[in-house]
């Protein structure tokens, strides 16, 4: 463990939270509680007035999961950004996420959007009639033997900050990585379907960013990188699956090496 930290320390996971949100959304989808091609407003109709832009009704959960909603929820530079405004707000986070102006058609442009992931969490909670943090605990963390985790929530309505608000021990994040390595199985129980994991960790957008000079692809709230520098993109048989957060929070899964690193 780094510095003075220990096994029992609970760390802020930042945007690693997004990949956890992907898993919980997959569990809800597997159970038939929602379809990811559903318009967001079909699950959250109270936000129909968040924006007058005619594109908002066409934004689906899939668009938000793939970071391709067309909503210009920019995060860099952080000062004055929608993300800073949301993080400092005592108001409705989902409305802040959905009221931002559009700069593209839904599905047309990849752009990182933490606010959209918060809207996903709210939609999953609505579809399952279960607060997101309870769903995550009951259907993901408890089966993996994880306890002690907690989420940053809104003081306005207890919406969970699924875009970056999870606190988790390193060893417990490794358990999540092992679940991904084993295609959703834990002790013989299928926690999340292998189909969801296969689709989540396959590139949807090729090369939208870089980690340490290595070009990375993006799937469904997961990053992927080729394991070999000679590859132009990650492939199923030779890839690194990554959950990444600010302040050097990383979960790395390398299926071909039977390897999980936190």
mmCIF file of C-alpha atoms in Angstrom:
data_model
loop_
_atom_site.group_PDB
_atom_site.id
_atom_site.type_symbol
_atom_site.label_atom_id
_atom_site.label_comp_id
_atom_site.label_asym_id
_atom_site.label_seq_id
_atom_site.Cartn_x
_atom_site.Cartn_y
_atom_site.Cartn_z
ATOM 1 C CA UNK A 1 0.000 0.000 0.000
ATOM 2 C CA UNK A 2 1.214 3.440 -0.901
ATOM 3 C CA UNK A 3 2.801 5.662 1.749
ATOM 4 C CA UNK A 4 1.104 5.313 5.118
ATOM 5 C CA UNK A 5 -2.121 3.810 3.733
ATOM 6 C CA UNK A 6 -3.218 0.312 4.683
ATOM 7 C CA UNK A 7 -5.576 -2.460 3.684
ATOM 8 C CA UNK A 8 -8.455 -0.938 5.640
ATOM 9 C CA UNK A 9 -8.274 2.572 4.154
ATOM 10 C CA UNK A 10 -11.271 3.590 2.063
ATOM 11 C CA UNK A 11 -10.184 5.724 -0.901
ATOM 12 C CA UNK A 12 -12.101 8.167 -3.115
ATOM 13 C CA UNK A 13 -12.310 6.327 -6.432
ATOM 14 C CA UNK A 14 -13.141 9.351 -8.558
ATOM 15 C CA UNK A 15 -14.180 8.273 -12.085
ATOM 16 C CA UNK A 16 -13.489 4.610 -11.410
ATOM 17 C CA UNK A 17 -17.048 5.029 -10.059
ATOM 18 C CA UNK A 18 -18.257 5.191 -13.658
ATOM 19 C CA UNK A 19 -17.120 1.650 -14.400
ATOM 20 C CA UNK A 20 -18.860 0.423 -11.238
ATOM 21 C CA UNK A 21 -21.963 2.217 -12.508
ATOM 22 C CA UNK A 22 -21.642 0.280 -15.762
ATOM 23 C CA UNK A 23 -21.672 -2.999 -13.823
ATOM 24 C CA UNK A 24 -24.740 -2.023 -11.772
ATOM 25 C CA UNK A 25 -26.543 -0.845 -14.914
ATOM 26 C CA UNK A 26 -25.708 -4.183 -16.513
ATOM 27 C CA UNK A 27 -27.156 -6.051 -13.530
ATOM 28 C CA UNK A 28 -30.388 -4.047 -13.876
ATOM 29 C CA UNK A 29 -30.448 -4.644 -17.638
ATOM 30 C CA UNK A 30 -29.838 -8.369 -17.179
ATOM 31 C CA UNK A 31 -32.818 -8.478 -14.804
ATOM 32 C CA UNK A 32 -35.056 -6.855 -17.421
ATOM 33 C CA UNK A 33 -35.589 -3.697 -15.378
ATOM 34 C CA UNK A 34 -34.509 -1.433 -18.230
ATOM 35 C CA UNK A 35 -33.341 -1.404 -21.814
ATOM 36 C CA UNK A 36 -30.318 0.717 -22.596
ATOM 37 C CA UNK A 37 -31.834 1.998 -25.832
ATOM 38 C CA UNK A 38 -34.686 3.571 -23.867
ATOM 39 C CA UNK A 39 -34.828 7.372 -23.992
ATOM 40 C CA UNK A 40 -33.574 8.836 -20.740
ATOM 41 C CA UNK A 41 -36.736 10.913 -20.443
ATOM 42 C CA UNK A 42 -38.878 7.761 -20.564
ATOM 43 C CA UNK A 43 -37.326 6.840 -17.217
ATOM 44 C CA UNK A 44 -36.941 10.375 -15.899
ATOM 45 C CA UNK A 45 -39.954 12.243 -17.348
ATOM 46 C CA UNK A 46 -39.687 14.958 -14.704
ATOM 47 C CA UNK A 47 -36.739 16.364 -16.658
ATOM 48 C CA UNK A 48 -38.608 16.875 -19.924
ATOM 49 C CA UNK A 49 -38.383 20.632 -19.315
ATOM 50 C CA UNK A 50 -34.667 20.609 -18.455
ATOM 51 C CA UNK A 51 -33.836 21.754 -21.981
ATOM 52 C CA UNK A 52 -35.881 23.107 -24.865
ATOM 53 C CA UNK A 53 -33.476 21.524 -27.339
ATOM 54 C CA UNK A 54 -35.381 19.002 -29.496
ATOM 55 C CA UNK A 55 -32.452 16.582 -29.230
ATOM 56 C CA UNK A 56 -32.926 15.894 -25.523
ATOM 57 C CA UNK A 57 -35.897 13.506 -26.038
ATOM 58 C CA UNK A 58 -33.699 11.477 -28.399
ATOM 59 C CA UNK A 59 -30.915 10.913 -25.857
ATOM 60 C CA UNK A 60 -30.919 7.274 -24.759
ATOM 61 C CA UNK A 61 -29.223 5.503 -21.877
ATOM 62 C CA UNK A 62 -26.876 3.988 -24.451
ATOM 63 C CA UNK A 63 -25.794 7.472 -25.581
ATOM 64 C CA UNK A 64 -24.946 8.401 -21.987
ATOM 65 C CA UNK A 65 -23.208 5.076 -21.311
ATOM 66 C CA UNK A 66 -21.027 5.522 -24.400
ATOM 67 C CA UNK A 67 -20.364 9.251 -23.714
ATOM 68 C CA UNK A 68 -22.088 10.154 -26.991
ATOM 69 C CA UNK A 69 -25.160 12.097 -25.849
ATOM 70 C CA UNK A 70 -24.335 15.312 -27.712
ATOM 71 C CA UNK A 71 -24.703 17.297 -24.470
ATOM 72 C CA UNK A 72 -21.786 19.679 -23.970
ATOM 73 C CA UNK A 73 -21.136 18.875 -20.301
ATOM 74 C CA UNK A 74 -17.498 19.882 -20.530
ATOM 75 C CA UNK A 75 -15.115 19.280 -17.620
ATOM 76 C CA UNK A 76 -11.822 20.773 -18.789
ATOM 77 C CA UNK A 77 -10.933 23.446 -17.862
ATOM 78 C CA UNK A 78 -12.570 22.602 -14.545
ATOM 79 C CA UNK A 79 -13.002 26.147 -13.123
ATOM 80 C CA UNK A 80 -16.422 27.387 -14.191
ATOM 81 C CA UNK A 81 -17.286 24.107 -15.916
ATOM 82 C CA UNK A 82 -20.653 22.339 -15.601
ATOM 83 C CA UNK A 83 -18.885 19.688 -13.519
ATOM 84 C CA UNK A 84 -17.595 22.254 -11.019
ATOM 85 C CA UNK A 85 -21.053 23.820 -10.862
ATOM 86 C CA UNK A 86 -22.633 20.410 -10.239
ATOM 87 C CA UNK A 87 -20.092 19.382 -7.619
ATOM 88 C CA UNK A 88 -20.665 22.621 -5.715
ATOM 89 C CA UNK A 89 -24.438 22.684 -6.162
ATOM 90 C CA UNK A 90 -27.024 22.076 -3.473
ATOM 91 C CA UNK A 91 -29.626 21.765 -6.202
ATOM 92 C CA UNK A 92 -30.755 19.071 -8.644
ATOM 93 C CA UNK A 93 -27.690 17.361 -10.145
ATOM 94 C CA UNK A 94 -29.646 15.519 -12.839
ATOM 95 C CA UNK A 95 -31.261 18.731 -14.049
ATOM 96 C CA UNK A 96 -27.845 20.406 -14.197
ATOM 97 C CA UNK A 97 -26.577 17.478 -16.285
ATOM 98 C CA UNK A 98 -29.478 17.521 -18.734
ATOM 99 C CA UNK A 99 -29.940 21.285 -19.097
ATOM 100 C CA UNK A 100 -26.529 21.903 -20.668
ATOM 101 C CA UNK A 101 -26.537 22.972 -24.343
ATOM 102 C CA UNK A 102 -26.018 20.451 -27.131
ATOM 103 C CA UNK A 103 -23.075 20.649 -29.501
ATOM 104 C CA UNK A 104 -23.778 17.448 -31.484
ATOM 105 C CA UNK A 105 -26.499 15.017 -32.445
ATOM 106 C CA UNK A 106 -27.010 12.136 -29.998
ATOM 107 C CA UNK A 107 -24.632 9.351 -30.994
ATOM 108 C CA UNK A 108 -22.459 11.499 -33.237
ATOM 109 C CA UNK A 109 -19.629 12.715 -30.992
ATOM 110 C CA UNK A 110 -17.683 11.215 -28.055
ATOM 111 C CA UNK A 111 -17.118 13.660 -25.212
ATOM 112 C CA UNK A 112 -16.479 12.852 -21.573
ATOM 113 C CA UNK A 113 -19.537 13.598 -19.440
ATOM 114 C CA UNK A 114 -19.705 12.874 -15.701
ATOM 115 C CA UNK A 115 -23.098 14.539 -15.397
ATOM 116 C CA UNK A 116 -24.571 12.069 -17.852
ATOM 117 C CA UNK A 117 -23.391 9.191 -15.661
ATOM 118 C CA UNK A 118 -25.197 10.732 -12.694
ATOM 119 C CA UNK A 119 -28.334 10.770 -14.857
ATOM 120 C CA UNK A 120 -27.736 7.074 -15.626
ATOM 121 C CA UNK A 121 -27.635 6.316 -11.912
ATOM 122 C CA UNK A 122 -30.879 8.187 -11.360
ATOM 123 C CA UNK A 123 -32.519 6.331 -14.263
ATOM 124 C CA UNK A 124 -31.383 2.940 -12.941
ATOM 125 C CA UNK A 125 -32.741 3.814 -9.499
ATOM 126 C CA UNK A 126 -36.063 4.839 -11.034
ATOM 127 C CA UNK A 127 -36.308 1.714 -13.197
ATOM 128 C CA UNK A 128 -35.546 -0.646 -10.313
ATOM 129 C CA UNK A 129 -37.457 1.314 -7.639
ATOM 130 C CA UNK A 130 -34.295 1.025 -5.536
ATOM 131 C CA UNK A 131 -31.853 3.771 -4.505
ATOM 132 C CA UNK A 132 -28.695 3.280 -6.546
ATOM 133 C CA UNK A 133 -26.366 2.802 -3.585
ATOM 134 C CA UNK A 134 -28.635 0.101 -2.162
ATOM 135 C CA UNK A 135 -28.857 -1.661 -5.523
ATOM 136 C CA UNK A 136 -25.075 -1.590 -5.829
ATOM 137 C CA UNK A 137 -24.696 -2.956 -2.309
ATOM 138 C CA UNK A 138 -27.292 -5.711 -2.656
ATOM 139 C CA UNK A 139 -26.540 -6.894 -6.185
ATOM 140 C CA UNK A 140 -22.800 -6.216 -6.563
ATOM 141 C CA UNK A 141 -20.841 -5.453 -3.407
ATOM 142 C CA UNK A 142 -22.411 -7.869 -0.911
ATOM 143 C CA UNK A 143 -22.113 -10.896 -3.246
ATOM 144 C CA UNK A 144 -18.402 -10.038 -3.656
ATOM 145 C CA UNK A 145 -17.894 -9.841 0.103
ATOM 146 C CA UNK A 146 -17.401 -6.072 0.007
ATOM 147 C CA UNK A 147 -18.524 -3.840 2.869
ATOM 148 C CA UNK A 148 -17.578 -0.409 4.132
ATOM 149 C CA UNK A 149 -18.010 1.326 0.787
ATOM 150 C CA UNK A 150 -19.936 4.571 0.569
ATOM 151 C CA UNK A 151 -20.975 7.150 -2.028
ATOM 152 C CA UNK A 152 -21.046 10.936 -2.130
ATOM 153 C CA UNK A 153 -24.712 11.931 -2.456
ATOM 154 C CA UNK A 154 -26.630 15.113 -3.189
ATOM 155 C CA UNK A 155 -27.865 17.119 -0.219
ATOM 156 C CA UNK A 156 -30.829 18.106 -2.404
ATOM 157 C CA UNK A 157 -32.436 14.707 -3.031
ATOM 158 C CA UNK A 158 -29.811 12.052 -2.125
ATOM 159 C CA UNK A 159 -28.983 11.383 -5.779
ATOM 160 C CA UNK A 160 -25.821 9.276 -5.874
ATOM 161 C CA UNK A 161 -22.744 10.776 -7.538
ATOM 162 C CA UNK A 162 -22.273 7.818 -9.865
ATOM 163 C CA UNK A 163 -19.915 9.916 -11.978
ATOM 164 C CA UNK A 164 -17.186 9.981 -9.341
ATOM 165 C CA UNK A 165 -18.456 9.632 -5.792
ATOM 166 C CA UNK A 166 -17.574 6.081 -4.739
ATOM 167 C CA UNK A 167 -15.246 5.383 -1.803
ATOM 168 C CA UNK A 168 -13.800 1.876 -1.681
ATOM 169 C CA UNK A 169 -10.845 -0.090 -0.281
ATOM 170 C CA UNK A 170 -8.112 -1.106 -2.714
ATOM 171 C CA UNK A 171 -8.598 -4.811 -1.983
ATOM 172 C CA UNK A 172 -12.319 -4.452 -2.707
ATOM 173 C CA UNK A 173 -11.670 -2.735 -6.020
ATOM 174 C CA UNK A 174 -9.441 -5.719 -6.823
ATOM 175 C CA UNK A 175 -12.450 -7.972 -6.149
ATOM 176 C CA UNK A 176 -14.399 -5.994 -8.743
ATOM 177 C CA UNK A 177 -11.520 -6.459 -11.155
ATOM 178 C CA UNK A 178 -11.514 -10.193 -10.535
ATOM 179 C CA UNK A 179 -15.250 -10.264 -11.315
ATOM 180 C CA UNK A 180 -14.488 -8.627 -14.666
ATOM 181 C CA UNK A 181 -11.580 -11.023 -15.269
ATOM 182 C CA UNK A 182 -13.917 -13.980 -14.702
ATOM 183 C CA UNK A 183 -16.590 -12.592 -17.054
ATOM 184 C CA UNK A 184 -19.048 -11.727 -14.309
ATOM 185 C CA UNK A 185 -18.795 -14.890 -12.198
ATOM 186 C CA UNK A 186 -17.991 -15.016 -8.490
ATOM 187 C CA UNK A 187 -17.783 -18.335 -6.663
ATOM 188 C CA UNK A 188 -19.890 -19.974 -9.365
ATOM 189 C CA UNK A 189 -22.579 -17.279 -9.307
ATOM 190 C CA UNK A 190 -23.191 -15.044 -12.320
ATOM 191 C CA UNK A 191 -23.317 -11.542 -10.823
ATOM 192 C CA UNK A 192 -23.450 -9.693 -14.149
ATOM 193 C CA UNK A 193 -23.819 -11.405 -17.504
ATOM 194 C CA UNK A 194 -20.794 -12.181 -19.626
ATOM 195 C CA UNK A 195 -22.705 -10.641 -22.533
ATOM 196 C CA UNK A 196 -22.921 -7.290 -20.744
ATOM 197 C CA UNK A 197 -19.243 -7.390 -19.839
ATOM 198 C CA UNK A 198 -18.223 -8.351 -23.364
ATOM 199 C CA UNK A 199 -20.173 -5.434 -24.823
ATOM 200 C CA UNK A 200 -19.060 -3.014 -22.106
ATOM 201 C CA UNK A 201 -15.363 -3.717 -22.557
ATOM 202 C CA UNK A 202 -15.317 -3.690 -26.356
ATOM 203 C CA UNK A 203 -14.334 -0.446 -28.102
ATOM 204 C CA UNK A 204 -17.220 1.756 -29.185
ATOM 205 C CA UNK A 205 -15.055 4.825 -29.773
ATOM 206 C CA UNK A 206 -11.487 4.306 -30.970
ATOM 207 C CA UNK A 207 -8.725 6.454 -29.558
ATOM 208 C CA UNK A 208 -10.559 9.378 -27.916
ATOM 209 C CA UNK A 209 -7.816 9.861 -25.303
ATOM 210 C CA UNK A 210 -4.378 8.768 -24.104
ATOM 211 C CA UNK A 211 -3.002 7.361 -20.854
ATOM 212 C CA UNK A 212 0.713 7.977 -20.456
ATOM 213 C CA UNK A 213 1.118 8.431 -24.182
ATOM 214 C CA UNK A 214 -0.779 5.229 -24.985
ATOM 215 C CA UNK A 215 -3.912 5.671 -27.064
ATOM 216 C CA UNK A 216 -6.993 4.255 -25.359
ATOM 217 C CA UNK A 217 -10.436 3.277 -26.644
ATOM 218 C CA UNK A 218 -13.781 3.680 -24.893
ATOM 219 C CA UNK A 219 -16.640 1.238 -24.448
ATOM 220 C CA UNK A 220 -19.536 1.396 -21.981
ATOM 221 C CA UNK A 221 -17.988 3.381 -19.116
ATOM 222 C CA UNK A 222 -14.764 1.349 -19.442
ATOM 223 C CA UNK A 223 -11.469 2.193 -21.126
ATOM 224 C CA UNK A 224 -9.450 -0.273 -23.205
ATOM 225 C CA UNK A 225 -5.872 -0.257 -24.437
ATOM 226 C CA UNK A 226 -3.949 -2.626 -26.698
ATOM 227 C CA UNK A 227 -1.504 -4.745 -24.700
ATOM 228 C CA UNK A 228 1.028 -4.436 -27.512
ATOM 229 C CA UNK A 229 2.404 -1.173 -28.841
ATOM 230 C CA UNK A 230 2.158 -2.614 -32.352
ATOM 231 C CA UNK A 231 -1.654 -2.822 -32.154
ATOM 232 C CA UNK A 232 -3.729 0.103 -33.370
ATOM 233 C CA UNK A 233 -6.680 -0.759 -31.120
ATOM 234 C CA UNK A 234 -7.619 -3.171 -28.353
ATOM 235 C CA UNK A 235 -8.840 -6.608 -29.437
ATOM 236 C CA UNK A 236 -10.781 -9.201 -27.479
ATOM 237 C CA UNK A 237 -7.803 -11.528 -27.146
ATOM 238 C CA UNK A 238 -5.111 -8.961 -26.493
ATOM 239 C CA UNK A 239 -6.329 -6.001 -24.485
ATOM 240 C CA UNK A 240 -6.078 -4.172 -21.197
ATOM 241 C CA UNK A 241 -9.396 -3.198 -19.561
ATOM 242 C CA UNK A 242 -9.162 -0.062 -17.437
ATOM 243 C CA UNK A 243 -11.266 1.857 -14.940
ATOM 244 C CA UNK A 244 -9.627 5.237 -14.470
ATOM 245 C CA UNK A 245 -10.149 8.118 -12.062
ATOM 246 C CA UNK A 246 -8.518 11.419 -11.208
ATOM 247 C CA UNK A 247 -5.627 11.444 -8.694
ATOM 248 C CA UNK A 248 -4.210 8.225 -10.169
ATOM 249 C CA UNK A 249 -7.061 5.868 -9.362
ATOM 250 C CA UNK A 250 -6.709 2.801 -11.600
ATOM 251 C CA UNK A 251 -8.163 -0.663 -11.910
ATOM 252 C CA UNK A 252 -6.425 -2.640 -14.654
ATOM 253 C CA UNK A 253 -7.600 -6.045 -15.876
ATOM 254 C CA UNK A 254 -5.500 -8.028 -18.366
ATOM 255 C CA UNK A 255 -7.453 -11.176 -19.314
ATOM 256 C CA UNK A 256 -4.689 -12.724 -21.438
ATOM 257 C CA UNK A 257 -2.310 -12.517 -18.451
ATOM 258 C CA UNK A 258 -4.883 -13.560 -15.816
ATOM 259 C CA UNK A 259 -3.971 -10.311 -14.105
ATOM 260 C CA UNK A 260 -5.738 -7.679 -11.976
ATOM 261 C CA UNK A 261 -3.902 -4.560 -10.734
ATOM 262 C CA UNK A 262 -5.195 -1.763 -8.474
#
